[in-house]
Short mmCIF file of C-alpha atoms and ligand atoms in Angstrom, two decimals:
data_model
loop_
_atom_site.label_atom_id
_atom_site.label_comp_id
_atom_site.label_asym_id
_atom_site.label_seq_id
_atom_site.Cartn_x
_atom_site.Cartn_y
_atom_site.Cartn_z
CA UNK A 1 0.00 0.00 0.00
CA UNK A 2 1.01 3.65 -0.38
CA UNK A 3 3.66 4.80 2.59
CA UNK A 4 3.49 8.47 3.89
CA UNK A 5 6.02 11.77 1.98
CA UNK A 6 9.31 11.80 2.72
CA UNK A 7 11.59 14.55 4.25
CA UNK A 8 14.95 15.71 3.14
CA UNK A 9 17.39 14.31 5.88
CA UNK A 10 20.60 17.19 5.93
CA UNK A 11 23.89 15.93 5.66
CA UNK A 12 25.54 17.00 9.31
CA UNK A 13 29.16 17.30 9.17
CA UNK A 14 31.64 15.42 11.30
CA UNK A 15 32.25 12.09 12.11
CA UNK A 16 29.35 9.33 12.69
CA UNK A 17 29.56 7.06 15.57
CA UNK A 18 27.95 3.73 15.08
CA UNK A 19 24.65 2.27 16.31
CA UNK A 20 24.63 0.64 19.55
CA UNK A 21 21.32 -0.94 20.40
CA UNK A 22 19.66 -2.92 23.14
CA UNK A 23 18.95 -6.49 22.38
CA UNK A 24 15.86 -8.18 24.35
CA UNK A 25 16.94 -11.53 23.22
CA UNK A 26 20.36 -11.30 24.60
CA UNK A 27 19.01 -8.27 27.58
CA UNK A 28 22.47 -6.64 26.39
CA UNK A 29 23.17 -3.53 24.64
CA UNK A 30 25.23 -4.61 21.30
CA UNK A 31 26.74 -2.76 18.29
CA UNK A 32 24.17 -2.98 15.29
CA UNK A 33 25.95 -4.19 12.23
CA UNK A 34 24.41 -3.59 9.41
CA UNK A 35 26.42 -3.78 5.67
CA UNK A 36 25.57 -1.42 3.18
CA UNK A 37 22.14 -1.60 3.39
CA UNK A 38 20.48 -2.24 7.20
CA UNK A 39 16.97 -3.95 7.24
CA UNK A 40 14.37 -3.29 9.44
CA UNK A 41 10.77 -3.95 10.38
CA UNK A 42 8.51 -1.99 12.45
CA UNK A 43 5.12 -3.77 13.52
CA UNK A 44 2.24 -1.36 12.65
CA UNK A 45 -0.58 -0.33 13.85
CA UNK A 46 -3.90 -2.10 13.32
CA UNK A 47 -6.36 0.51 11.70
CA UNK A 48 -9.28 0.48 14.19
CA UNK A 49 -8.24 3.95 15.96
CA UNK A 50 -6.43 6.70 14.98
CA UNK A 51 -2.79 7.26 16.23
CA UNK A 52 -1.91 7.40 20.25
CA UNK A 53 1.27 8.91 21.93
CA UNK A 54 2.49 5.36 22.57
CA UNK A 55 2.64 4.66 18.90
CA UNK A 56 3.91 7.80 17.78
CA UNK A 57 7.27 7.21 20.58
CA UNK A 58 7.44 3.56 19.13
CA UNK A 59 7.80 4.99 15.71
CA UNK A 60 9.46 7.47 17.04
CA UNK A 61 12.59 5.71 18.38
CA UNK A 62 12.96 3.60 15.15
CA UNK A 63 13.32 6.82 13.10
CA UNK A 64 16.21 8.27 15.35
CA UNK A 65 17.90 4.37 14.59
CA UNK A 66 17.08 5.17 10.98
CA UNK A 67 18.72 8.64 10.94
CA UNK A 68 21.86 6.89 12.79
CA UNK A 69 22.23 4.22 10.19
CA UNK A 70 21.78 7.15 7.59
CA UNK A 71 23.92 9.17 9.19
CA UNK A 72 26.86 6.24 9.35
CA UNK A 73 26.62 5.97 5.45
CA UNK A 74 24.10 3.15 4.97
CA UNK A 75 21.18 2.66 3.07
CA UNK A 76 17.84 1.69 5.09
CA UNK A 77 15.33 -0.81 4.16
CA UNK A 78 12.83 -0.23 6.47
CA UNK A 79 9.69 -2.56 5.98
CA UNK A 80 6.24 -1.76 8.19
CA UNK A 81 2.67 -3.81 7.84
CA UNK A 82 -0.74 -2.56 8.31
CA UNK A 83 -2.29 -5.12 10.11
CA UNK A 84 -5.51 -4.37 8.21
CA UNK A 85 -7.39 -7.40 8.91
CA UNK A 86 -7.87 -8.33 12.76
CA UNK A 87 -10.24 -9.19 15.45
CA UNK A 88 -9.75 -5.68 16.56
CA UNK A 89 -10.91 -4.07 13.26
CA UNK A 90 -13.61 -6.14 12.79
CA UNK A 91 -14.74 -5.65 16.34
CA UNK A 92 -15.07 -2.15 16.58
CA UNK A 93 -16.40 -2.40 12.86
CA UNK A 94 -19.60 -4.16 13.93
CA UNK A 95 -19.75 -1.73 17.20
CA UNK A 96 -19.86 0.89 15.18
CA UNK A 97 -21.83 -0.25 12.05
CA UNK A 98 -18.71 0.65 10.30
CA UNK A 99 -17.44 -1.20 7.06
CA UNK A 100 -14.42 -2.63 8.09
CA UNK A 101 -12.31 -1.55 4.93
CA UNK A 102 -13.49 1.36 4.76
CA UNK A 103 -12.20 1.69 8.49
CA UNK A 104 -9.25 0.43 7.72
CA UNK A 105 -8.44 2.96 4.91
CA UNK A 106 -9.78 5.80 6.68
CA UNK A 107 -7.85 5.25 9.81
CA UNK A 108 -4.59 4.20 8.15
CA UNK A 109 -5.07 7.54 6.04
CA UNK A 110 -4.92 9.26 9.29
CA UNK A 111 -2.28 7.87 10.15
CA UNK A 112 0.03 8.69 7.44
CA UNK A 113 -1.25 12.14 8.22
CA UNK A 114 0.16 11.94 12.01
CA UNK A 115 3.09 10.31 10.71
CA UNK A 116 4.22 13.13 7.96
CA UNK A 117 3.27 16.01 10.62
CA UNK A 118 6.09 14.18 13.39
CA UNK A 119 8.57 14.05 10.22
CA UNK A 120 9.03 10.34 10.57
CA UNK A 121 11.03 8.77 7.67
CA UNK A 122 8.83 7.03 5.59
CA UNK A 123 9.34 2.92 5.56
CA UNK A 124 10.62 2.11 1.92
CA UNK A 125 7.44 -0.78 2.13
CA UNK A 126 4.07 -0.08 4.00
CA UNK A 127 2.49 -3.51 3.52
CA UNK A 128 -0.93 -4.73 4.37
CA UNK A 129 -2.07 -7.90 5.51
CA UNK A 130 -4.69 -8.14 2.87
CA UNK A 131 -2.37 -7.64 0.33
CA UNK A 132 0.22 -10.53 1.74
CA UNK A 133 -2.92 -13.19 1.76
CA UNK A 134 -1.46 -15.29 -1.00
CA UNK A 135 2.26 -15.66 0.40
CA UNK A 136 0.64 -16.41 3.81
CA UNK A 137 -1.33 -19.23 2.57
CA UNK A 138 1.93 -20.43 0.75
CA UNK A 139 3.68 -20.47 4.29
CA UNK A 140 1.17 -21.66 6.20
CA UNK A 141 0.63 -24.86 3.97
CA UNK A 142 4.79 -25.24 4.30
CA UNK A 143 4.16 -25.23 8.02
CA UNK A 144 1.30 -27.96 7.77
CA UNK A 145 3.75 -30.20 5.66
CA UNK A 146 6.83 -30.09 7.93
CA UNK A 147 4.92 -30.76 10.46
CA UNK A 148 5.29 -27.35 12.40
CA UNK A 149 1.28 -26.24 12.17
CA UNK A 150 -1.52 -28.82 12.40
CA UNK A 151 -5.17 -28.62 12.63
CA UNK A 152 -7.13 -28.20 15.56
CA UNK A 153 -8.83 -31.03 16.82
CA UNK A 154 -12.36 -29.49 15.91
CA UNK A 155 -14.44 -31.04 12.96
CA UNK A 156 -16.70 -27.69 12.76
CA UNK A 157 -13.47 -24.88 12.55
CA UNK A 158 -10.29 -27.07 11.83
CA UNK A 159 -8.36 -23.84 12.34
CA UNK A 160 -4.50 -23.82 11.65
CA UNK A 161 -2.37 -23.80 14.82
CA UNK A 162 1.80 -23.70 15.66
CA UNK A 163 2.92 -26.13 17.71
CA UNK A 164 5.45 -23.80 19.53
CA UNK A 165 7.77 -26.23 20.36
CA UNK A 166 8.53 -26.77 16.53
CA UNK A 167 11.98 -24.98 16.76
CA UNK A 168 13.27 -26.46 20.14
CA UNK A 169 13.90 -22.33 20.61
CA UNK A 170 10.48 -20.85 21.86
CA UNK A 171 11.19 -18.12 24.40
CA UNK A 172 14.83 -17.22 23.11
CA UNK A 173 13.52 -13.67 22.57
CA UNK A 174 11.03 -12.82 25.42
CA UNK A 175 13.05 -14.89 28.06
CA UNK A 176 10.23 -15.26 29.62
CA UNK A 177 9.18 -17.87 32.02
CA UNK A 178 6.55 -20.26 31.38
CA UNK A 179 3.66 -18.60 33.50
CA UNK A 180 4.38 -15.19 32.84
CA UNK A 181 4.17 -16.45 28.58
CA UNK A 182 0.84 -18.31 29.63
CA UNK A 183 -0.15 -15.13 31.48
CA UNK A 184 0.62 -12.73 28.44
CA UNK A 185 -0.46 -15.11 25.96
CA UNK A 186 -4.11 -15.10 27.35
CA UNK A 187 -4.05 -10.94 27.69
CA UNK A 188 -2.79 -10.28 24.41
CA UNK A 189 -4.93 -12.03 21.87
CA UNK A 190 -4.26 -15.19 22.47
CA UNK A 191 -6.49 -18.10 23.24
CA UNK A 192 -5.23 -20.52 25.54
CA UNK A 193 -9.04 -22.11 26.35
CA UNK A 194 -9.53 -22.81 23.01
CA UNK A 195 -10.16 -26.55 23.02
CA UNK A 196 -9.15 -28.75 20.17
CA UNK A 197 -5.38 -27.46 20.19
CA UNK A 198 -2.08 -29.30 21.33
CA UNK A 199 -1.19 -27.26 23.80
CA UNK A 200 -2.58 -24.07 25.75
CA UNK A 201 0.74 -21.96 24.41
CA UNK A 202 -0.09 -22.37 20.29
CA UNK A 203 -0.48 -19.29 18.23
CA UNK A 204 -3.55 -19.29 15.61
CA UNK A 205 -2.38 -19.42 12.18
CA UNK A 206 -5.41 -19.69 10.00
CA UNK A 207 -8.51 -19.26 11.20
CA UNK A 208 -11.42 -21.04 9.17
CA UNK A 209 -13.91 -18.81 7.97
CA UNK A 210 -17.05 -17.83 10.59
CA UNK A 211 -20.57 -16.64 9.58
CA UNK A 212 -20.19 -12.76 9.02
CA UNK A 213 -16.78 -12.36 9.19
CA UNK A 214 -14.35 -11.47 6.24
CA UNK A 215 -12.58 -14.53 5.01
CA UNK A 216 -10.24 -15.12 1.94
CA UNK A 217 -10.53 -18.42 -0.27
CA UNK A 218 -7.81 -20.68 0.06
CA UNK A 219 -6.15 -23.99 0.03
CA UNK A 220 -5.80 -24.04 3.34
CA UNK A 221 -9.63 -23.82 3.42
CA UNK A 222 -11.79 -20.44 3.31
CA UNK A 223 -10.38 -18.32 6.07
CA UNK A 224 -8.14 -15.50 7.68
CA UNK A 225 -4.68 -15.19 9.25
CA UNK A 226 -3.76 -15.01 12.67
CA UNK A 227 -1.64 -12.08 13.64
CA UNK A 228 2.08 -13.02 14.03
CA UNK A 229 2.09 -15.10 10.89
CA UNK A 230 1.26 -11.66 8.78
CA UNK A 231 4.60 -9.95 10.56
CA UNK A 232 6.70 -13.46 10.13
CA UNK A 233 5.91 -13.52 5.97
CA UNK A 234 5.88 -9.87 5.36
CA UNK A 235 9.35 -9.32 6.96
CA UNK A 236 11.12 -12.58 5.62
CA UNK A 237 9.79 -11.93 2.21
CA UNK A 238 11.05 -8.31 2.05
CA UNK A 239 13.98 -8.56 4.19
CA UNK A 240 15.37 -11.90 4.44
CA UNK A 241 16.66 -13.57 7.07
CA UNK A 242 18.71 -12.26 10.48
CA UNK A 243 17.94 -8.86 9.17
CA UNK A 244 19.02 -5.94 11.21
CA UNK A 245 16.30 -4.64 13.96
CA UNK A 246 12.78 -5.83 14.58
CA UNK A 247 10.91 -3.51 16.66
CA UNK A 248 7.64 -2.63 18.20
CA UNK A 249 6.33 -1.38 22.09
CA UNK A 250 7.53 -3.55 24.65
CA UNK A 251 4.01 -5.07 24.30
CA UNK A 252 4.69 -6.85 21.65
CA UNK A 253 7.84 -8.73 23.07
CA UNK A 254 5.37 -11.62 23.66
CA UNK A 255 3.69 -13.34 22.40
CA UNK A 256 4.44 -11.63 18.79
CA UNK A 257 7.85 -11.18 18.47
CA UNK A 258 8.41 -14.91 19.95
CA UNK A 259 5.93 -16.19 17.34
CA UNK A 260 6.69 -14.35 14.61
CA UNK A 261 10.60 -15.43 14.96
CA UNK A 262 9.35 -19.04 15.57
CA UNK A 263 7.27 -19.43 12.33
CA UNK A 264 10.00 -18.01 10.27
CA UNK A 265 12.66 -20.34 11.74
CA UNK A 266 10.58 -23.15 11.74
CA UNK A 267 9.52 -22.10 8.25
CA UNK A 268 13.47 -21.99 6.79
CA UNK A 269 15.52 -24.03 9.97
CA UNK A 270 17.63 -20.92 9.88
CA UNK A 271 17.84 -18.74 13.16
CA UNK A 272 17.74 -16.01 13.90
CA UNK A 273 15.18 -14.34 12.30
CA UNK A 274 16.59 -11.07 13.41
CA UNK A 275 19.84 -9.88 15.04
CA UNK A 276 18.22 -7.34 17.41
CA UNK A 277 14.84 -7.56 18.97
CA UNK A 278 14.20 -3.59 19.99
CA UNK A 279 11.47 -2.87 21.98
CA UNK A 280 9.92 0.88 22.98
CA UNK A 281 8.19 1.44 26.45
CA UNK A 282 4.53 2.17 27.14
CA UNK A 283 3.42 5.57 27.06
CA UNK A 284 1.07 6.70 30.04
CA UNK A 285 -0.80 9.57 30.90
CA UNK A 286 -0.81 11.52 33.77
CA UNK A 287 0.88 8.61 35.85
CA UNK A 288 -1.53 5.91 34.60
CA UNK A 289 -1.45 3.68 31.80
CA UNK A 290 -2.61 4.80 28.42
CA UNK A 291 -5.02 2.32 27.13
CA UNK A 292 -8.56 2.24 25.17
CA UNK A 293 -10.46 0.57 28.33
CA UNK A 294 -9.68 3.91 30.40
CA UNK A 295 -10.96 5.44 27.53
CA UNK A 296 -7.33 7.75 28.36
CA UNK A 297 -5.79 8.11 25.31
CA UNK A 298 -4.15 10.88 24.02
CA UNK A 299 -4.46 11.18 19.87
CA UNK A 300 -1.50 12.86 17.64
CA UNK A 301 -4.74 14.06 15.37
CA UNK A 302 -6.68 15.30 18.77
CA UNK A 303 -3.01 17.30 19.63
CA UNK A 304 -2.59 18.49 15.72
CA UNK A 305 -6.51 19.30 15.55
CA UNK A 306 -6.07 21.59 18.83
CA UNK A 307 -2.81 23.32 17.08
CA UNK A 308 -0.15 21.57 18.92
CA UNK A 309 3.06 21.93 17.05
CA UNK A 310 4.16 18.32 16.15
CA UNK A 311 7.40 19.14 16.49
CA UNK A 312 7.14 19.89 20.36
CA UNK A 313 5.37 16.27 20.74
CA UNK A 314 8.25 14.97 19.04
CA UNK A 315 10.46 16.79 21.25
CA UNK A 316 8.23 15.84 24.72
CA UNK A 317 8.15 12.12 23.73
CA UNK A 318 12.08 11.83 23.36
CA UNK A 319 12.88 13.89 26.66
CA UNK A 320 12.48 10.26 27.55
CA UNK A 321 14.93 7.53 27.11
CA UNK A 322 12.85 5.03 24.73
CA UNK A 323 12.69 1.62 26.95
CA UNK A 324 11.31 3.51 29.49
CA UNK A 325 7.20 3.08 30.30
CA UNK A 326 7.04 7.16 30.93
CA UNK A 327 3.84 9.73 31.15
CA UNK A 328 2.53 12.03 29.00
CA UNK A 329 1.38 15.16 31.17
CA UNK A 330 0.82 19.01 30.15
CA UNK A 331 3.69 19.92 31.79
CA UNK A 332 5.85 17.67 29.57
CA UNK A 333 4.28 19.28 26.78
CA UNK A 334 4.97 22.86 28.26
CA UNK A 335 8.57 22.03 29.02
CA UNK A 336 8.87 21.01 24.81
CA UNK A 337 7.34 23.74 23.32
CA UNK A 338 9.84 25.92 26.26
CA UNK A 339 12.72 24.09 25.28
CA UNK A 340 11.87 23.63 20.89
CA UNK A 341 11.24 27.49 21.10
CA UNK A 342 15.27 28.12 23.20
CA UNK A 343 16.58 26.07 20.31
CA UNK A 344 14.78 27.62 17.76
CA UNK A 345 15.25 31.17 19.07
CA UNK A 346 19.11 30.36 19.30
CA UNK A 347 19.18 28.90 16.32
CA UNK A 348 18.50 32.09 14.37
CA UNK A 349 20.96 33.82 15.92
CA UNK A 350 23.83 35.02 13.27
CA UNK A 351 26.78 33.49 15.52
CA UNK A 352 27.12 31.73 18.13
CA UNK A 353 29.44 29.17 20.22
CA UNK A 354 31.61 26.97 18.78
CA UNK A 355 29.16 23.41 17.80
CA UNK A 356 31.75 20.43 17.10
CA UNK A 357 31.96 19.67 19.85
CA UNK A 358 28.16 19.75 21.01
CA UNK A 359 27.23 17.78 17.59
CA UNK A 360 29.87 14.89 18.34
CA UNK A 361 28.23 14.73 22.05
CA UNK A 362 24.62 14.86 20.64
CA UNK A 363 25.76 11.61 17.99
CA UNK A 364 27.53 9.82 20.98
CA UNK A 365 24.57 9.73 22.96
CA UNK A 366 21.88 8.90 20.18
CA UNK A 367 24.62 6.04 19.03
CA UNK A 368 24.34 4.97 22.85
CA UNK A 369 21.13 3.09 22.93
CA UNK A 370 19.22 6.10 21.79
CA UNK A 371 20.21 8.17 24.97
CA UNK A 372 17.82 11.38 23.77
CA UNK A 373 17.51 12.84 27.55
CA UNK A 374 21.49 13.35 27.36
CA UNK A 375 21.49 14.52 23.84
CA UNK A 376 18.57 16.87 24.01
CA UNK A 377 20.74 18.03 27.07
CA UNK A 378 23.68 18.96 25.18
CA UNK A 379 21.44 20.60 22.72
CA UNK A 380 20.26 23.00 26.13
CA UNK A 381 23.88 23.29 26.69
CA UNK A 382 24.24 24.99 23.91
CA UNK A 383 20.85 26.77 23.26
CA UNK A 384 21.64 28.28 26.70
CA UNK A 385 25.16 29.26 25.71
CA UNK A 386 24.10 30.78 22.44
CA UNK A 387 21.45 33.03 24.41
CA UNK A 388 23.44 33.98 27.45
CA UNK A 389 26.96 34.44 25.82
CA UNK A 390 26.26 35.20 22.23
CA UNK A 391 29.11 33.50 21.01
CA UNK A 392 30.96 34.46 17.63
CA UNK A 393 31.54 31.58 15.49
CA UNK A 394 29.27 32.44 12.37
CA UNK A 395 29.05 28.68 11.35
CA UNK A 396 27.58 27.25 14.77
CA UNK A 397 24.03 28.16 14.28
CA UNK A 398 23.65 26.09 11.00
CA UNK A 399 25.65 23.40 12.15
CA UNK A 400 23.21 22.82 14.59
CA UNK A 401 20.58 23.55 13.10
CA UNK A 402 22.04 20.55 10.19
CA UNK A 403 22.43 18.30 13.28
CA UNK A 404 19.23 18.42 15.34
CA UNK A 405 17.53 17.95 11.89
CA UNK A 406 19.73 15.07 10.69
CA UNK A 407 19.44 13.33 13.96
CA UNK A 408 17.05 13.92 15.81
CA UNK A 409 14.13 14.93 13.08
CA UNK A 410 13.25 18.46 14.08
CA UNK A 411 13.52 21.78 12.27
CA UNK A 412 14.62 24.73 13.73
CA UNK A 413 14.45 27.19 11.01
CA UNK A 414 11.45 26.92 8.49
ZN1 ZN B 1 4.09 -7.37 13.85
#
């Protein structure tokens, strides 16, 4: 499907430092080693709602690794779905006597919209799950015949199921124990009481079709996908194996990340399906979790419709380091547009102090794990400098103007 418009991305002078990121399948922080060009894929949203301020930090964090890799002289393959068929969609579809494509559309429209207004780098590939039907069905019937998926014990729905012990891996990329996976698994979508399966733990990977829902024709039988099997295909096809980054919010750890790395391996027998499994905290607000049940969530569209700058939500979401769970508040948002308008205000200056050594800091720190609470520090350091001091080098202004662009995604001058 169509991705979102581009924005130039300013060459900023100096040397690069390469990407360090953290690993949850190793709980380390490691060098990311991508060759010339660095894969990566993004889970995306399912189009039921419009955009939240814990998707927009997810996406986010993955464009500051994008500018970094950019930045160090690589090119980016960067690969996102639309998970455009879903209980979810289809849910809130019937609630409200919606057509659920025309949902879909209008909400991944939106989207887009958010997306461009934050500056977020485009992925290369925005692919839907609808779209991907026939190279699911191809892997899912590969599954069936090496034995890895198998039928539910169920003459009325013979629905597809993984047998997650297929690799002799499961839980290499969570870690996580056996109860808190059986705990998870039930809370996120999956459906451990469902009788007829091998075991509680099994992801759905085809679900036969059910009166009034949307179902494709197959071979597998008339039907639709499960979730993790979309992400599994859609990245493996595009990006191969052990590609560079996988990311998503830390909610996704498990059970998707664990299945969607499971189907793939069990798919090819080659592991691992990615060398980095990066994961973005949960955004709250005012001190308590973010979520539709609370009815609590804060919109990029509801911020942009009141005539919030975007670029001071960009700034507010990374005074935060990006693992952390954190809270939206309005005095977050007051501190960003406070700080965006010092940098902005010093940036305009004709001279100021010297930058080199401000831009290496502000690439050390992003190259560290994404540390964007120290490097939107040094950025202060030098705002305030600039302000106070009025310093004389002519060159300083644009170089940081060049570098908080490059790097961290936000204009200073129009
Ligand atoms: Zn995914």
């Amino acid at each position: 499907m169509q991705t979102w418009s581009s924005v130039s991305v300013p060459r900023v002078p100096g040397t690069p430092c390469p990407l360090r990121l953290f690993d949850t399948a190793t709980g380390q922080i490691r060098p990311t080693a991508p060759g010339a060009t660095a894969g990566m894929y993004v889970c995306g949203i399912t189009p039921y709602d419009a955009t939240h301020l814990g998707h927009a930090a997810t996406y986010l964090a993955f464009d500051l690794v994008y500018r970094l890799w950019l930045d160090a002289g690589h090119e980016v393959h960067y690969v996102q779905n639309v998970t455009d068929i879903d209980d979810p969609l289809i849910e809130r579809a019937q609630r409200d006597q919606d057509d659920w494509v025309v949902l879909g559309l209008r909400e991944t429209a939106l989207f887009r919209e958010d997306m461009e207004a934050l500056r977020v780098l485009p992925p290369r590939e925005l692919i839907g799950a609808v779209e991907s039907m026939p190279q699911i069905v191809e892997v899912v019937g590969k599954l069936l015949v090496n034995g890895a998926a198998y039928r539910a014990d169920d003459p009325e729905y013979p629905d597809i199921y993984f047998d997650h012990r297929a690799t002799g891996r499961f839980g290499y990329e969570s870690n996580y124990d056996a109860q808190t996976m059986a705990t998870l698994f039930g809370e996120r979508g999956g459906d451990p009481e469902r009788p007829g399966k091998r075991h509680p733990l099994d992801a759905l990977l085809w679900r036969m079709a059910r009166d009034g829902e949307p179902s494709w024709e197959s071979e597998l039988g008339t039907g639709r996908p499960g979730w993790h099997i979309e992400c599994s295909v859609i990245a493996r096809e595009r990006l191969g194996h052990a590609f560079d980054v996988q990311g998503g919010g830390s909610d996704l750890i498990f059970p998707h990340h664990e299945f969607s790395a499971a189907h793939a391996e069990a798919l090819t027998g080659q592991h691992p399906f990615a060398r980095h499994y990066t994961h973005a905290g949960m955004i709250g607000l005012n001190g308590e979790k973010m979520s539709k049940s609370k009815g609590n969530l804060v919109f990029v569209s509801r911020l942009r419709a009141d005539g919030v700058d975007s670029a001071a939500v960009r700034v507010g979401l990374l005074a935060g380091h990006y693992r952390q769970d954190r809270s939206w508040t309005p005095q977050l948002l007051a501190e960003a547009q406070a700080r965006l308008a010092r940098w902005r205000e010093a940036a305009s200056l004709d001279a100021g102090p010297r930058a080199d050594d401000t831009v290496r800091r502000l690439r050390e720190h992003l190259a560290d794990d994404l540390d964007t609470p120290a490097a939107l520090a040094a950025v202060d350091a030098w705002a305030g400098e600039a302000l106070t001091r009025s310093g004389t080098d002519r060159d300083a202004p644009e170089l940081m103007t060049a570098a908080v662009d490059g790097l961290l995604g936000l204009r200073l001058r129009s």
